[in-house]
Amino acid sequence: MSETEKYIELVELTLAGDDGAYGELYEQTVKDVYRTVRFLIRDPSDTEDLVQEIYIQAYKSLERYDSERAFRPWLMGVTMRQIRSYRRRRLTQFRFNKRMEKSDPGLEYDFSGDIINKLANRPLLEQVYRLPYKLQQVITLHYLNEYTQEEISCILGIPLGTVKSRIHAALTKLRQNQKLNSGSWGKVENLHETR
C-alpha cells in the first residue's frame, strides 16, 4: 500500500468514527507541520497552540478532503491558511497594542516576547527570516519540507509560474546578501533544483 493510499484509508476510517485513525494521521504528519509552523512563526509557545489549531481545523475539514489529491499537500494547505490567520490576528493585536501605548504614555512595553530563539541566529536562517513572508513560504515548503513546485502551487493556491518566480526571487535576494557565509550558502545552492 502506497503512502497516498494509506492516508486515504486513514481519512476514510476517521470519517467513519475511528479516532485512532486520526491519531495515526497526526503521528505521521505532525513533524512536517510542526517544523513548518515553527520556522514561519518562530515563537515556541505560539507554535504549539497553532499546531493544535491546525489539526482541529483539519479534522473539521476532512469531509471536504478530495481523495483524488495527495493528503500531505492538502494538510499543508490547511497549515498555511491557519498560519495566515494567525499572522492577521497578531498584526491586529500589535496594532491594538501600539494604539494603547500612544493613548497611555505611562504604559511600558514588554519586550520579553521579542527575544529571538538562539537557533534563529544562524546566518542562513536570519537571511530567510528577513525575506518577505510570501518568499519565506515557498522557501520553507520547497527546502524545509521538500514539496515540489507543483505541490506548492496547490498548497498555496497560486499558479506554478508564481511559485517558480518566488523561489527565484528568494534565492536572488539571498545571493545578494554579503553576510551569508559560504558554508551555509552552499547548502541552499545544492538544494535548488526544479522538482
Coordinates of C-alpha atoms in Angstrom, one line a residue:
M1 CA 0.0 0.0 0.0
S2 CA 1.4 3.4 -1.0
E3 CA 1.7 6.3 1.4
T4 CA -1.1 8.1 -0.5
E5 CA -3.4 5.1 -0.2
K6 CA -2.6 4.7 3.5
Y7 CA -3.5 8.4 4.1
I8 CA -6.8 8.0 2.2
E9 CA -7.6 4.9 4.2
L10 CA -6.9 6.7 7.5
V11 CA -9.1 9.6 6.4
E12 CA -12.0 7.2 5.5
L13 CA -11.6 5.4 8.9
T14 CA -11.6 8.8 10.7
L15 CA -14.7 9.9 8.8
A16 CA -16.3 6.6 9.9
G17 CA -15.7 7.5 13.5
D18 CA -12.3 5.8 14.2
D19 CA -10.5 8.3 16.4
G20 CA -7.4 6.1 16.4
A21 CA -7.1 6.6 12.7
Y22 CA -6.9 10.3 13.1
G23 CA -4.3 9.9 15.8
E24 CA -2.3 7.9 13.4
L25 CA -2.7 10.6 10.7
Y26 CA -1.5 13.1 13.3
E27 CA 1.5 11.0 14.2
Q28 CA 2.6 10.5 10.6
T29 CA 2.3 14.2 9.7
V30 CA 2.9 16.3 12.8
K31 CA 6.7 16.5 12.3
D32 CA 6.3 18.3 9.0
V33 CA 3.5 20.6 10.2
Y34 CA 5.4 21.5 13.4
R35 CA 8.6 22.2 11.6
T36 CA 6.8 24.5 9.1
V37 CA 4.9 26.4 11.7
R38 CA 8.0 26.7 13.9
F39 CA 10.0 28.0 11.0
L40 CA 7.4 30.6 9.9
I41 CA 6.2 31.6 13.4
R42 CA 9.4 31.3 15.4
D43 CA 7.6 31.6 18.8
P44 CA 7.7 28.2 20.5
S45 CA 4.7 28.7 22.7
D46 CA 2.6 30.0 19.8
T47 CA 3.8 27.2 17.6
E48 CA 2.4 24.5 20.0
D49 CA -1.0 26.3 20.1
L50 CA -1.1 26.8 16.3
V51 CA -0.3 23.2 15.5
Q52 CA -3.2 22.2 17.7
E53 CA -5.5 24.6 15.9
I54 CA -4.3 23.2 12.5
Y55 CA -5.2 19.7 13.5
I56 CA -8.6 20.7 14.9
Q57 CA -9.3 22.6 11.6
A58 CA -8.0 19.7 9.5
Y59 CA -10.3 17.3 11.4
K60 CA -13.3 19.6 10.8
S61 CA -12.4 19.9 7.1
L62 CA -11.8 16.2 6.4
E63 CA -15.3 15.8 4.9
R64 CA -14.2 18.3 2.2
Y65 CA -10.9 16.5 1.5
D66 CA -10.8 15.2 -2.1
S67 CA -9.2 11.8 -2.2
E68 CA -8.0 12.5 -5.7
R69 CA -5.5 14.9 -4.2
A70 CA -2.5 13.8 -2.1
F71 CA -3.2 14.2 1.6
R72 CA 0.1 15.8 2.7
P73 CA -0.1 18.8 0.4
W74 CA -3.8 19.2 1.4
L75 CA -2.8 19.2 5.0
M76 CA -0.1 21.7 4.3
G77 CA -2.7 23.9 2.6
V78 CA -4.7 23.9 5.9
T79 CA -1.5 24.7 7.7
M80 CA -0.7 27.7 5.6
R81 CA -4.2 29.1 5.9
Q82 CA -4.0 28.8 9.7
I83 CA -0.6 30.5 9.7
R84 CA -2.0 33.3 7.6
S85 CA -4.9 33.6 10.0
Y86 CA -2.5 33.6 13.0
R87 CA -0.4 36.4 11.4
R88 CA -3.5 38.5 10.8
R89 CA -4.5 38.1 14.5
R90 CA -1.0 39.0 15.6
L91 CA -1.0 42.1 13.4
T92 CA -4.3 43.2 14.8
Q93 CA -3.0 42.7 18.3
F94 CA 0.2 44.5 17.5
R95 CA -1.8 47.5 16.1
F96 CA -4.0 47.5 19.2
N97 CA -1.0 47.5 21.5
K98 CA 0.5 50.4 19.6
R99 CA -2.7 52.4 19.9
M100 CA -2.8 51.6 23.6
E101 CA 0.9 52.8 24.0
K102 CA 0.1 56.0 22.3
S103 CA -3.0 56.6 24.4
D104 CA -1.3 55.8 27.7
P105 CA 2.3 57.1 27.7
G106 CA 2.8 55.6 31.2
L107 CA 2.4 52.1 29.8
E108 CA 5.7 50.2 29.4
Y109 CA 6.2 47.8 26.5
D110 CA 7.1 44.2 27.4
F111 CA 10.0 43.1 25.2
S112 CA 10.1 39.6 26.7
G113 CA 8.1 38.2 23.8
D114 CA 10.5 39.7 21.3
I115 CA 13.5 37.6 22.3
I116 CA 14.6 35.5 19.3
N117 CA 15.4 31.8 19.7
K118 CA 19.1 31.3 19.7
L119 CA 18.8 28.8 16.8
A120 CA 17.4 31.6 14.6
N121 CA 20.8 33.4 14.8
R122 CA 22.3 31.2 12.3
P123 CA 23.3 33.3 9.3
L124 CA 21.2 31.5 6.6
L125 CA 18.0 31.4 8.8
E126 CA 18.4 35.0 9.6
Q127 CA 18.5 35.9 6.0
V128 CA 15.5 33.7 5.2
Y129 CA 13.6 35.4 8.1
R130 CA 14.3 38.8 6.5
L131 CA 12.7 37.8 3.3
P132 CA 9.1 38.9 2.6
Y133 CA 6.6 36.4 4.0
K134 CA 5.5 35.2 0.6
L135 CA 9.1 34.3 -0.2
Q136 CA 9.5 32.7 3.2
Q137 CA 6.5 30.4 2.5
V138 CA 7.9 29.0 -0.8
I139 CA 11.4 28.6 0.6
T140 CA 10.0 26.8 3.7
L141 CA 7.8 24.5 1.7
H142 CA 10.4 23.7 -1.0
Y143 CA 13.6 23.4 1.0
L144 CA 12.4 22.5 4.6
N145 CA 9.5 20.2 3.6
E146 CA 10.8 19.2 0.2
Y147 CA 7.5 19.8 -1.6
T148 CA 7.7 20.0 -5.4
Q149 CA 6.9 23.3 -7.1
E150 CA 3.6 21.8 -8.3
E151 CA 2.6 20.8 -4.8
I152 CA 3.4 24.2 -3.5
S153 CA 1.2 25.7 -6.2
C154 CA -1.7 23.5 -4.9
I155 CA -0.9 24.2 -1.2
L156 CA -0.8 28.0 -1.6
G157 CA -3.5 28.2 -4.4
I158 CA -1.2 30.1 -6.7
P159 CA 0.0 29.4 -10.3
L160 CA 3.1 27.3 -10.8
G161 CA 4.8 30.2 -12.5
T162 CA 4.3 32.3 -9.4
V163 CA 5.9 29.6 -7.3
K164 CA 8.9 29.5 -9.6
S165 CA 9.3 33.2 -9.7
R166 CA 9.0 33.5 -5.9
I167 CA 11.7 30.8 -5.4
H168 CA 13.9 32.6 -7.9
A169 CA 13.3 35.9 -6.2
A170 CA 14.1 34.5 -2.8
L171 CA 17.3 32.9 -4.0
T172 CA 18.3 36.1 -5.8
K173 CA 17.8 38.1 -2.6
L174 CA 19.8 35.5 -0.6
R175 CA 22.6 35.6 -3.1
Q176 CA 22.8 39.4 -3.0
N177 CA 23.3 39.4 0.7
Q178 CA 27.0 39.6 1.5
K179 CA 26.6 38.3 5.1
L180 CA 25.9 34.7 4.2
N181 CA 28.9 32.5 4.8
S182 CA 29.9 30.2 2.0
G183 CA 29.2 27.1 4.0
S184 CA 25.5 27.9 4.7
W185 CA 25.0 29.2 1.1
G186 CA 26.4 26.0 -0.4
K187 CA 23.6 24.0 1.2
V188 CA 20.9 26.2 -0.4
E189 CA 22.7 26.1 -3.8
N190 CA 22.8 22.3 -3.7
L191 CA 19.1 22.0 -2.9
H192 CA 17.9 24.3 -5.7
E193 CA 16.6 22.3 -8.5
T194 CA 13.4 22.1 -10.4
R195 CA 11.5 19.3 -8.8

